Tab-separated table of C-alpha atoms in Angstrom:
chain	number	residue	atom	x	y	z
A	1	UNK	CA	86.077	26.637	-43.485
A	2	UNK	CA	82.404	26.084	-44.182
A	3	UNK	CA	83.150	22.516	-45.187
A	4	UNK	CA	84.877	21.870	-41.858
A	5	UNK	CA	81.931	23.314	-39.904
A	6	UNK	CA	79.385	21.182	-41.723
A	7	UNK	CA	81.550	18.110	-41.241
A	8	UNK	CA	81.809	18.790	-37.509
A	9	UNK	CA	78.042	19.266	-37.125
A	10	UNK	CA	77.380	16.032	-38.979
A	11	UNK	CA	79.832	14.178	-36.762
A	12	UNK	CA	78.200	15.515	-33.589
A	13	UNK	CA	74.705	14.513	-34.777
A	14	UNK	CA	75.769	11.012	-35.696
A	15	UNK	CA	77.545	10.597	-32.376
A	16	UNK	CA	74.441	11.743	-30.463
A	17	UNK	CA	72.174	9.409	-32.395
A	18	UNK	CA	74.497	6.525	-31.751
A	19	UNK	CA	74.594	7.336	-28.046
A	20	UNK	CA	70.792	7.521	-27.801
A	21	UNK	CA	70.353	4.322	-29.744
A	22	UNK	CA	72.913	2.659	-27.533
A	23	UNK	CA	71.115	3.776	-24.380
A	24	UNK	CA	67.795	2.502	-25.732
A	25	UNK	CA	69.363	-0.834	-26.531
A	26	UNK	CA	70.912	-1.029	-23.080
A	27	UNK	CA	67.580	-0.139	-21.431
A	28	UNK	CA	65.731	-2.716	-23.527
A	29	UNK	CA	68.325	-5.348	-22.738
A	30	UNK	CA	68.028	-4.555	-19.031
A	31	UNK	CA	64.227	-4.950	-19.098
A	32	UNK	CA	64.558	-8.221	-20.979
A	33	UNK	CA	67.057	-9.537	-18.437
A	34	UNK	CA	64.761	-8.452	-15.590
A	35	UNK	CA	61.807	-10.309	-17.103
A	36	UNK	CA	63.903	-13.387	-17.776
A	37	UNK	CA	65.140	-13.372	-14.208
A	38	UNK	CA	61.601	-12.898	-12.838
A	39	UNK	CA	60.235	-15.822	-14.796
A	40	UNK	CA	63.236	-18.050	-14.096
A	41	UNK	CA	61.921	-20.723	-11.769
A	42	UNK	CA	58.535	-18.995	-11.411
A	43	UNK	CA	55.595	-21.399	-11.019
A	44	UNK	CA	52.318	-19.716	-11.976
A	45	UNK	CA	50.382	-22.631	-10.525
A	46	UNK	CA	51.155	-21.491	-6.985
A	47	UNK	CA	49.652	-18.404	-5.417
A	48	UNK	CA	51.860	-15.831	-3.677
A	49	UNK	CA	52.672	-16.940	-0.155
A	50	UNK	CA	51.494	-20.459	-0.844
A	51	UNK	CA	51.787	-22.543	2.286
A	52	UNK	CA	52.164	-19.422	4.402
A	53	UNK	CA	50.099	-16.282	4.813
A	54	UNK	CA	46.861	-15.204	3.200
A	55	UNK	CA	47.010	-13.423	-0.160
A	56	UNK	CA	45.186	-10.092	-0.092
A	57	UNK	CA	43.628	-8.991	-3.383
A	58	UNK	CA	42.600	-5.340	-3.478
A	59	UNK	CA	39.893	-4.458	-5.988
A	60	UNK	CA	38.099	-1.422	-7.377
A	61	UNK	CA	35.675	-0.789	-10.239
A	62	UNK	CA	35.244	2.037	-12.721
A	63	UNK	CA	31.840	1.880	-14.441
A	64	UNK	CA	31.936	3.070	-18.058
A	65	UNK	CA	28.305	2.245	-18.889
A	66	UNK	CA	25.383	1.237	-16.672
A	67	UNK	CA	22.196	-0.087	-18.227
A	68	UNK	CA	19.789	-1.218	-19.432
A	69	UNK	CA	17.756	-2.725	-16.586
A	70	UNK	CA	15.154	-5.373	-17.450
A	71	UNK	CA	12.140	-5.688	-15.137
A	72	UNK	CA	10.846	-8.795	-16.887
A	73	UNK	CA	14.151	-10.696	-16.712
A	74	UNK	CA	15.115	-9.027	-13.413
A	75	UNK	CA	18.664	-8.317	-14.521
A	76	UNK	CA	20.906	-5.375	-15.350
A	77	UNK	CA	23.892	-4.863	-17.644
A	78	UNK	CA	27.022	-2.836	-17.014
A	79	UNK	CA	30.355	-2.201	-18.736
A	80	UNK	CA	33.328	-1.600	-16.451
A	81	UNK	CA	37.069	-1.592	-15.846
A	82	UNK	CA	37.727	-4.224	-13.193
A	83	UNK	CA	41.010	-3.673	-11.342
A	84	UNK	CA	42.838	-6.128	-9.085
A	85	UNK	CA	46.035	-5.519	-7.153
A	86	UNK	CA	48.085	-7.945	-5.070
A	87	UNK	CA	51.673	-8.449	-3.923
A	88	UNK	CA	53.773	-11.284	-5.311
A	89	UNK	CA	57.139	-11.424	-3.541
A	90	UNK	CA	58.542	-13.540	-6.360
A	91	UNK	CA	58.196	-10.612	-8.789
A	92	UNK	CA	60.380	-8.109	-6.924
A	93	UNK	CA	63.087	-6.543	-9.068
A	94	UNK	CA	65.672	-3.775	-9.182
A	95	UNK	CA	66.373	-1.880	-12.347
A	96	UNK	CA	66.285	1.393	-14.242
A	97	UNK	CA	62.475	1.654	-14.026
A	98	UNK	CA	60.072	1.526	-11.107
A	99	UNK	CA	57.137	0.077	-13.040
A	100	UNK	CA	57.172	-2.580	-15.728
A	101	UNK	CA	54.400	-1.785	-18.220
A	102	UNK	CA	53.910	-5.109	-19.919
A	103	UNK	CA	51.857	-6.632	-22.679
A	104	UNK	CA	48.765	-8.668	-21.821
A	105	UNK	CA	50.591	-11.817	-22.987
A	106	UNK	CA	52.606	-11.653	-19.790
A	107	UNK	CA	49.428	-12.333	-17.811
A	108	UNK	CA	49.435	-15.998	-18.807
A	109	UNK	CA	52.953	-16.475	-17.432
A	110	UNK	CA	52.282	-15.437	-13.831
A	111	UNK	CA	49.708	-16.285	-11.191
A	112	UNK	CA	46.440	-14.308	-11.273
A	113	UNK	CA	43.376	-14.576	-8.997
A	114	UNK	CA	40.592	-16.883	-10.163
A	115	UNK	CA	37.978	-14.162	-9.686
A	116	UNK	CA	34.436	-14.796	-10.909
A	117	UNK	CA	31.104	-12.991	-10.554
A	118	UNK	CA	28.722	-15.042	-8.468
A	119	UNK	CA	25.397	-13.546	-9.593
A	120	UNK	CA	26.409	-13.038	-13.213
A	121	UNK	CA	24.144	-14.432	-15.923
A	122	UNK	CA	26.474	-13.541	-18.779
A	123	UNK	CA	29.998	-12.083	-18.820
A	124	UNK	CA	32.068	-10.803	-21.717
A	125	UNK	CA	35.768	-9.923	-21.807
A	126	UNK	CA	36.490	-7.510	-24.656
A	127	UNK	CA	39.132	-8.573	-27.172
A	128	UNK	CA	38.857	-5.983	-29.969
A	129	UNK	CA	41.227	-5.094	-31.433
A	130	UNK	CA	43.407	-6.803	-28.851
A	131	UNK	CA	42.473	-8.110	-25.399
A	132	UNK	CA	41.470	-5.061	-23.345
A	133	UNK	CA	43.821	-5.773	-20.446
A	134	UNK	CA	46.347	-3.668	-18.561
A	135	UNK	CA	49.248	-5.275	-16.713
A	136	UNK	CA	51.813	-3.590	-14.434
A	137	UNK	CA	54.536	-4.878	-12.079
A	138	UNK	CA	56.110	-2.574	-9.459
A	139	UNK	CA	59.586	-2.969	-7.952
A	140	UNK	CA	58.169	-4.184	-4.629
A	141	UNK	CA	56.317	-7.033	-6.358
A	142	UNK	CA	52.914	-5.315	-6.472
A	143	UNK	CA	50.900	-6.425	-9.502
A	144	UNK	CA	48.129	-4.350	-11.121
A	145	UNK	CA	45.787	-6.233	-13.420
A	146	UNK	CA	42.930	-4.388	-15.160
A	147	UNK	CA	40.440	-5.739	-17.680
A	148	UNK	CA	37.359	-4.424	-19.446
A	149	UNK	CA	34.236	-6.495	-18.820
A	150	UNK	CA	30.545	-6.436	-19.682
A	151	UNK	CA	28.419	-8.108	-17.017
A	152	UNK	CA	24.742	-9.059	-17.079
A	153	UNK	CA	23.891	-9.763	-13.451
A	154	UNK	CA	20.837	-10.953	-11.581
A	155	UNK	CA	18.820	-8.278	-9.744
A	156	UNK	CA	15.986	-9.653	-7.575
A	157	UNK	CA	13.144	-7.131	-7.466
A	158	UNK	CA	10.136	-6.754	-5.193
A	159	UNK	CA	7.528	-4.891	-7.215
A	160	UNK	CA	5.061	-4.239	-4.389
A	161	UNK	CA	5.540	-0.459	-4.711
A	162	UNK	CA	5.733	-0.395	-8.525
A	163	UNK	CA	6.089	2.131	-10.166
A	164	UNK	CA	7.279	4.148	-7.137
A	165	UNK	CA	9.761	1.420	-6.249
A	166	UNK	CA	13.513	1.370	-5.762
A	167	UNK	CA	15.878	-1.578	-6.004
A	168	UNK	CA	19.331	-2.513	-4.719
A	169	UNK	CA	20.927	-4.532	-7.524
A	170	UNK	CA	23.907	-6.537	-6.224
A	171	UNK	CA	27.186	-7.440	-7.890
A	172	UNK	CA	29.040	-10.219	-6.063
A	173	UNK	CA	32.511	-11.456	-6.938
A	174	UNK	CA	35.225	-13.500	-5.282
A	175	UNK	CA	37.573	-16.420	-5.713
A	176	UNK	CA	36.199	-19.577	-7.255
A	177	UNK	CA	38.587	-22.129	-5.703
A	178	UNK	CA	40.555	-20.409	-2.932
A	179	UNK	CA	38.919	-20.180	0.487
A	180	UNK	CA	39.177	-17.214	2.830
A	181	UNK	CA	42.152	-18.906	4.515
A	182	UNK	CA	44.092	-18.537	1.266
A	183	UNK	CA	42.727	-15.425	-0.476
A	184	UNK	CA	40.822	-12.503	0.971
A	185	UNK	CA	39.379	-9.654	-1.095
A	186	UNK	CA	39.341	-6.045	0.118
A	187	UNK	CA	38.414	-2.675	-1.383
A	188	UNK	CA	41.513	-0.853	-2.639
A	189	UNK	CA	40.161	2.665	-1.971
A	190	UNK	CA	38.042	1.804	1.047
A	191	UNK	CA	34.320	1.028	1.277
A	192	UNK	CA	33.299	4.444	-0.054
A	193	UNK	CA	35.346	5.319	-3.156
A	194	UNK	CA	36.250	1.909	-4.597
A	195	UNK	CA	33.378	1.949	-7.116
A	196	UNK	CA	33.215	4.970	-9.406
A	197	UNK	CA	30.082	5.645	-11.492
A	198	UNK	CA	30.419	8.946	-13.390
A	199	UNK	CA	27.067	10.553	-14.327
A	200	UNK	CA	27.947	10.483	-18.026
A	201	UNK	CA	28.317	6.687	-17.922
A	202	UNK	CA	24.737	6.080	-16.771
A	203	UNK	CA	22.387	5.279	-19.670
A	204	UNK	CA	19.088	4.474	-17.955
A	205	UNK	CA	15.665	5.431	-19.327
A	206	UNK	CA	13.386	4.275	-16.523
A	207	UNK	CA	15.700	4.521	-13.508
A	208	UNK	CA	17.951	6.925	-11.645
A	209	UNK	CA	21.171	5.549	-10.174
A	210	UNK	CA	21.094	7.271	-6.786
A	211	UNK	CA	24.207	5.650	-5.338
A	212	UNK	CA	25.963	2.458	-4.393
A	213	UNK	CA	27.021	0.747	-1.170
A	214	UNK	CA	30.003	-1.554	-0.744
A	215	UNK	CA	30.468	-4.403	1.675
A	216	UNK	CA	32.290	-7.676	2.201
A	217	UNK	CA	30.866	-10.999	3.223
A	218	UNK	CA	31.804	-14.595	3.798
A	219	UNK	CA	30.079	-17.204	1.640
A	220	UNK	CA	29.794	-20.598	3.305
A	221	UNK	CA	29.539	-23.809	1.306
A	222	UNK	CA	30.393	-27.480	1.664
A	223	UNK	CA	33.935	-26.857	0.407
A	224	UNK	CA	34.729	-24.030	2.826
A	225	UNK	CA	34.274	-20.328	3.410
A	226	UNK	CA	34.968	-17.841	0.631
A	227	UNK	CA	35.651	-14.110	0.709
A	228	UNK	CA	33.115	-12.207	-1.395
A	229	UNK	CA	32.961	-8.529	-2.322
A	230	UNK	CA	29.490	-7.026	-2.784
A	231	UNK	CA	28.350	-3.835	-4.516
A	232	UNK	CA	24.704	-2.761	-4.323
A	233	UNK	CA	23.653	-0.295	-7.012
A	234	UNK	CA	20.613	1.643	-5.771
A	235	UNK	CA	18.103	2.331	-8.545
A	236	UNK	CA	15.033	4.554	-8.171
A	237	UNK	CA	12.364	4.190	-10.846
A	238	UNK	CA	11.286	7.265	-12.810
A	239	UNK	CA	7.547	7.901	-12.516
A	240	UNK	CA	7.035	10.159	-15.548
A	241	UNK	CA	6.508	7.420	-18.139
A	242	UNK	CA	3.826	5.693	-16.067
A	243	UNK	CA	2.070	8.968	-15.291
A	244	UNK	CA	1.711	9.684	-19.003
A	245	UNK	CA	0.905	6.162	-20.159
A	246	UNK	CA	-1.228	4.803	-17.322
A	247	UNK	CA	-2.194	7.064	-14.416
A	248	UNK	CA	-3.465	10.107	-16.329
A	249	UNK	CA	-5.531	7.983	-18.802
A	250	UNK	CA	-7.030	6.050	-15.872
A	251	UNK	CA	-8.024	9.263	-14.103
A	252	UNK	CA	-9.554	10.655	-17.301
A	253	UNK	CA	-11.595	7.478	-17.852
A	254	UNK	CA	-12.976	7.684	-14.307
A	255	UNK	CA	-13.880	11.349	-14.810
A	256	UNK	CA	-15.617	10.521	-18.099
A	257	UNK	CA	-17.596	7.745	-16.413
A	258	UNK	CA	-18.918	10.302	-13.913
A	259	UNK	CA	-20.096	12.615	-16.693
A	260	UNK	CA	-23.005	10.191	-17.190
A	261	UNK	CA	-24.499	11.447	-13.904
A	262	UNK	CA	-25.324	14.682	-15.717
A	263	UNK	CA	-27.059	12.972	-18.646
A	264	UNK	CA	-30.864	12.749	-18.534
A	265	UNK	CA	-31.915	9.506	-16.878
A	266	UNK	CA	-34.424	8.831	-19.663
A	267	UNK	CA	-31.528	8.692	-22.185
A	268	UNK	CA	-31.032	5.007	-21.555
A	269	UNK	CA	-28.954	4.174	-24.685
A	270	UNK	CA	-26.550	7.090	-24.159
A	271	UNK	CA	-25.819	6.298	-20.519
A	272	UNK	CA	-25.544	2.563	-21.160
A	273	UNK	CA	-23.049	3.044	-23.998
A	274	UNK	CA	-21.004	5.487	-21.907
A	275	UNK	CA	-20.807	3.053	-18.985
A	276	UNK	CA	-19.869	0.015	-21.063
A	277	UNK	CA	-17.296	1.989	-23.081
A	278	UNK	CA	-15.500	3.236	-19.975
A	279	UNK	CA	-15.433	-0.278	-18.495
A	280	UNK	CA	-13.895	-1.699	-21.678
A	281	UNK	CA	-11.377	1.148	-21.838
A	282	UNK	CA	-10.366	0.492	-18.241
A	283	UNK	CA	-9.871	-3.190	-19.022
A	284	UNK	CA	-7.636	-2.359	-22.000
A	285	UNK	CA	-5.505	0.035	-19.943
A	286	UNK	CA	-5.044	-2.495	-17.154
A	287	UNK	CA	-3.898	-5.175	-19.608
A	288	UNK	CA	-1.409	-2.865	-21.339
A	289	UNK	CA	-0.002	-1.692	-17.981
A	290	UNK	CA	0.806	-5.268	-17.009
A	291	UNK	CA	2.671	-6.172	-20.193
A	292	UNK	CA	5.943	-4.538	-19.076
A	293	UNK	CA	6.024	-6.469	-15.783
A	294	UNK	CA	6.873	-10.046	-14.869
A	295	UNK	CA	3.991	-12.283	-13.848
A	296	UNK	CA	4.276	-11.791	-10.099
A	297	UNK	CA	1.767	-13.353	-7.718
A	298	UNK	CA	1.117	-10.214	-5.658
A	299	UNK	CA	-0.548	-6.872	-6.313
A	300	UNK	CA	1.577	-3.823	-7.063
A	301	UNK	CA	0.795	-0.195	-6.255
A	302	UNK	CA	-0.374	0.294	-9.839
A	303	UNK	CA	-2.645	-2.760	-9.558
A	304	UNK	CA	-4.365	-1.225	-6.541
A	305	UNK	CA	-4.862	2.052	-8.397
A	306	UNK	CA	-6.279	0.238	-11.433
A	307	UNK	CA	-8.594	-1.843	-9.227
A	308	UNK	CA	-10.005	1.217	-7.467
A	309	UNK	CA	-10.466	3.075	-10.771
A	310	UNK	CA	-12.208	0.024	-12.211
A	311	UNK	CA	-14.481	-0.036	-9.143
A	312	UNK	CA	-15.401	3.633	-9.691
A	313	UNK	CA	-16.184	3.026	-13.367
A	314	UNK	CA	-18.223	-0.092	-12.632
A	315	UNK	CA	-20.029	1.736	-9.814
A	316	UNK	CA	-21.048	4.461	-12.254
A	317	UNK	CA	-22.665	1.816	-14.451
A	318	UNK	CA	-24.334	0.188	-11.433
A	319	UNK	CA	-25.542	3.625	-10.320
A	320	UNK	CA	-27.379	4.108	-13.605
A	321	UNK	CA	-28.906	0.639	-13.259
A	322	UNK	CA	-30.183	1.655	-9.815
A	323	UNK	CA	-31.533	4.951	-11.172
A	324	UNK	CA	-33.320	3.161	-13.994
A	325	UNK	CA	-34.690	0.485	-11.628
A	326	UNK	CA	-36.173	2.943	-9.132
A	327	UNK	CA	-37.492	5.157	-11.936
A	328	UNK	CA	-39.284	2.123	-13.384
A	329	UNK	CA	-40.766	1.275	-9.981
A	330	UNK	CA	-41.980	4.844	-9.579
A	331	UNK	CA	-43.442	4.895	-13.082
A	332	UNK	CA	-45.313	1.633	-12.505
A	333	UNK	CA	-46.623	2.907	-9.177
A	334	UNK	CA	-47.859	6.159	-10.714
A	335	UNK	CA	-49.377	4.283	-13.627
A	336	UNK	CA	-51.306	1.959	-11.320
A	337	UNK	CA	-52.418	4.933	-9.234
A	338	UNK	CA	-53.608	6.785	-12.333
A	339	UNK	CA	-55.459	3.712	-13.579
A	340	UNK	CA	-57.298	3.331	-10.273
A	341	UNK	CA	-58.160	7.039	-10.305
A	342	UNK	CA	-59.559	6.817	-13.843
A	343	UNK	CA	-61.660	3.810	-12.899
A	344	UNK	CA	-63.081	5.683	-9.936
A	345	UNK	CA	-63.880	8.659	-12.161
A	346	UNK	CA	-65.649	6.382	-14.646
A	347	UNK	CA	-67.695	4.795	-11.877
A	348	UNK	CA	-68.570	8.202	-10.456
A	349	UNK	CA	-69.622	9.478	-13.887
A	350	UNK	CA	-71.728	6.373	-14.473
A	351	UNK	CA	-73.522	6.826	-11.153
A	352	UNK	CA	-74.122	10.500	-11.847
A	353	UNK	CA	-75.516	9.742	-15.302
A	354	UNK	CA	-77.816	7.065	-13.831
A	355	UNK	CA	-79.263	9.547	-11.349
A	356	UNK	CA	-79.763	12.067	-14.115
A	357	UNK	CA	-81.660	9.548	-16.191
A	358	UNK	CA	-83.965	8.666	-13.331
A	359	UNK	CA	-84.695	12.345	-12.679
A	360	UNK	CA	-85.358	13.257	-16.303
A	361	UNK	CA	-88.731	13.672	-17.867
A	362	UNK	CA	-88.889	9.960	-18.595
A	363	UNK	CA	-87.347	9.944	-22.067
A	364	UNK	CA	-85.268	6.700	-22.221
A	365	UNK	CA	-83.532	7.670	-25.473
A	366	UNK	CA	-82.216	10.941	-24.055
A	367	UNK	CA	-80.799	9.187	-20.946
A	368	UNK	CA	-79.071	6.558	-23.102
A	369	UNK	CA	-77.381	9.276	-25.182
A	370	UNK	CA	-76.058	11.002	-22.037
A	371	UNK	CA	-74.591	7.764	-20.646
A	372	UNK	CA	-72.867	6.950	-23.936
A	373	UNK	CA	-71.437	10.469	-24.122
A	374	UNK	CA	-70.113	10.249	-20.535
A	375	UNK	CA	-68.407	6.885	-21.138
A	376	UNK	CA	-66.826	8.093	-24.370
A	377	UNK	CA	-65.492	11.184	-22.603
A	378	UNK	CA	-63.934	9.113	-19.830
A	379	UNK	CA	-62.252	6.729	-22.311
A	380	UNK	CA	-61.008	9.283	-24.823
A	381	UNK	CA	-60.311	12.172	-22.466
A	382	UNK	CA	-61.336	15.711	-22.591
A	383	UNK	CA	-58.318	16.940	-24.599
A	384	UNK	CA	-56.749	15.846	-27.902
A	385	UNK	CA	-54.433	12.737	-27.948
A	386	UNK	CA	-50.758	13.273	-26.866
A	387	UNK	CA	-48.090	13.379	-29.583
A	388	UNK	CA	-45.784	10.387	-29.919
A	389	UNK	CA	-42.747	12.228	-28.411
A	390	UNK	CA	-44.730	12.879	-25.214
A	391	UNK	CA	-45.587	9.236	-24.644
A	392	UNK	CA	-43.918	6.992	-22.060
A	393	UNK	CA	-40.376	5.919	-22.960
A	394	UNK	CA	-39.340	9.111	-24.716
A	395	UNK	CA	-36.997	11.752	-23.381
A	396	UNK	CA	-40.069	13.692	-22.171
A	397	UNK	CA	-42.192	11.307	-20.087
A	398	UNK	CA	-45.929	11.301	-20.165
A	399	UNK	CA	-46.094	11.335	-16.352
A	400	UNK	CA	-44.984	14.733	-15.048
A	401	UNK	CA	-43.830	13.267	-11.722
A	402	UNK	CA	-41.064	11.292	-13.539
A	403	UNK	CA	-39.511	14.390	-15.062
A	404	UNK	CA	-36.415	15.980	-13.482
A	405	UNK	CA	-33.200	14.615	-11.944
A	406	UNK	CA	-33.111	11.449	-9.902
A	407	UNK	CA	-32.071	11.905	-6.244
A	408	UNK	CA	-29.467	9.174	-6.773
A	409	UNK	CA	-27.893	11.192	-9.600
A	410	UNK	CA	-27.896	14.316	-7.431
A	411	UNK	CA	-25.975	12.584	-4.645
A	412	UNK	CA	-23.663	10.789	-7.093
A	413	UNK	CA	-22.616	14.066	-8.710
A	414	UNK	CA	-21.112	15.083	-5.369
A	415	UNK	CA	-20.101	11.845	-3.677
A	416	UNK	CA	-18.324	10.116	-6.592
A	417	UNK	CA	-15.905	12.991	-7.463
A	418	UNK	CA	-15.292	13.674	-3.778
A	419	UNK	CA	-14.515	10.019	-3.025
A	420	UNK	CA	-12.195	9.747	-6.046
A	421	UNK	CA	-10.363	12.941	-5.077
A	422	UNK	CA	-9.889	11.657	-1.515
A	423	UNK	CA	-8.592	8.345	-2.815
A	424	UNK	CA	-6.041	10.102	-5.036
A	425	UNK	CA	-4.940	12.299	-2.162
A	426	UNK	CA	-4.323	9.339	0.149
A	427	UNK	CA	-2.748	7.216	-2.591
A	428	UNK	CA	-0.190	9.762	-3.756
A	429	UNK	CA	0.586	10.970	-0.242
A	430	UNK	CA	1.297	7.442	0.994
A	431	UNK	CA	3.470	6.319	-1.907
A	432	UNK	CA	5.340	9.558	-2.573
A	433	UNK	CA	6.154	10.044	1.114
A	434	UNK	CA	7.093	6.403	1.581
A	435	UNK	CA	10.722	5.287	1.347
A	436	UNK	CA	10.381	2.524	-1.237
A	437	UNK	CA	14.095	1.817	-1.748
A	438	UNK	CA	14.986	-1.801	-1.053
A	439	UNK	CA	17.598	-2.359	1.601
A	440	UNK	CA	20.803	-4.279	1.038
A	441	UNK	CA	20.986	-7.366	3.200
A	442	UNK	CA	23.212	-6.938	6.217
A	443	UNK	CA	26.342	-9.069	5.971
A	444	UNK	CA	29.015	-10.036	8.436
A	445	UNK	CA	32.357	-8.613	7.454
A	446	UNK	CA	35.514	-10.593	8.132
A	447	UNK	CA	38.971	-9.243	7.532
A	448	UNK	CA	42.438	-10.516	7.606
A	449	UNK	CA	44.127	-10.062	10.985
A	450	UNK	CA	46.977	-7.889	9.779
A	451	UNK	CA	44.601	-5.365	8.133
A	452	UNK	CA	41.809	-5.643	10.666
A	453	UNK	CA	42.859	-2.680	12.801
A	454	UNK	CA	42.876	0.074	10.189
A	455	UNK	CA	39.937	-1.311	8.202
A	456	UNK	CA	37.720	-1.358	11.297
A	457	UNK	CA	38.409	2.333	11.719
A	458	UNK	CA	36.831	3.003	8.329
A	459	UNK	CA	33.958	0.556	8.591
A	460	UNK	CA	31.829	2.386	11.257
A	461	UNK	CA	32.241	5.575	9.253
A	462	UNK	CA	30.925	3.859	6.131
A	463	UNK	CA	27.928	2.499	8.055
A	464	UNK	CA	27.195	5.957	9.464
A	465	UNK	CA	27.200	7.441	5.969
A	466	UNK	CA	24.987	4.598	4.768
A	467	UNK	CA	22.477	5.306	7.536
A	468	UNK	CA	22.382	8.988	6.643
A	469	UNK	CA	21.977	8.356	2.928
A	470	UNK	CA	19.442	5.546	2.983
A	471	UNK	CA	17.774	5.830	6.382
A	472	UNK	CA	18.942	2.489	7.745
């Protein structure tokens, strides 16, 4: 009995396996026949609807990696899945499946759009370990073609507001040979959701990707008009790096240059070294700040800040030169005044001694001794000679009127910091409150007649959202 049961179970299993294998073989044979029938008489040199209507190619993009962005080369790099969808009436079929999921080798056997990226500097189609392409055919003849690409595209930048600037980096693509009368490109998910940039796919160190805007345009050339799809990626530069590396050091150098106003004006070497050192430091900082930028012919926001800081530092050195110049004039004036006063005292003493001699008891030797004593007293002075550290040129001047703080230093201690603080207030208020994002160029959108009605319903909505987001 047990032997019969085991035999029956074995028979049922073998029968089931044979049935499943038979169904798989039938299904595979059906798919093969469908593909053979689709390709029978198919000419991949002709576009769908050739000689008739316009072929509509719907596109969308999924960004897997965005960055880096090069300011010097004015370009950006992105890795993406580029999807195209169109209808080919010649590929309609009926069978056991609704979607034919095919190998990428099938792509070479049917017609595909000759899409290229107009502002691309370098493009790469990934082929490891096999060509990264996805190919699907639906029963109604709709074809889905997806490929993984790495694009390095041109991004024109205006660096007037650097480093508080923002840029709209474009990506333009369309047909290379077919005009807009033959192929027209549209956004598959509308002008809002057809480009997807997940936050985890953004790898930017100096920028924030704040959004993207989509549009369509017509490119006119000598060979005709071509449908072009445009994506503008809006990048806002991060300010933190430049604050740490440039702005804060510049502010500190200016503050250090103003410390010299509190140093004694007679300390000529100390104040001279401080002024020259700050000027050289400012020059070094300005050169290093320019190394990460292209050689543009206009001044950026950072250039204006560096120029004003350099003017403050140079003015501090000029201020000390003025202090030293006027102190020297005052010293020379007091010296000449003292010399004239001493000469008058000598003459007065000589006259007084002469009168004394004439009124004496007639002893010529005694009168001569008094005159010699008076002249020696006027030349040598009544007190002992001054020490060397109290003579002119030391930190403690010989002339008491030259001691103390110069009026120029007193005013500079207040005016220089106040002027620099006001400059910083105006500078940061203007640039931080200013909308520095570049605007995408307005383009004329042209659509195919049979999709014009429903696409125009979405287009004003997209413009309204664009105005709200970017202040157009």
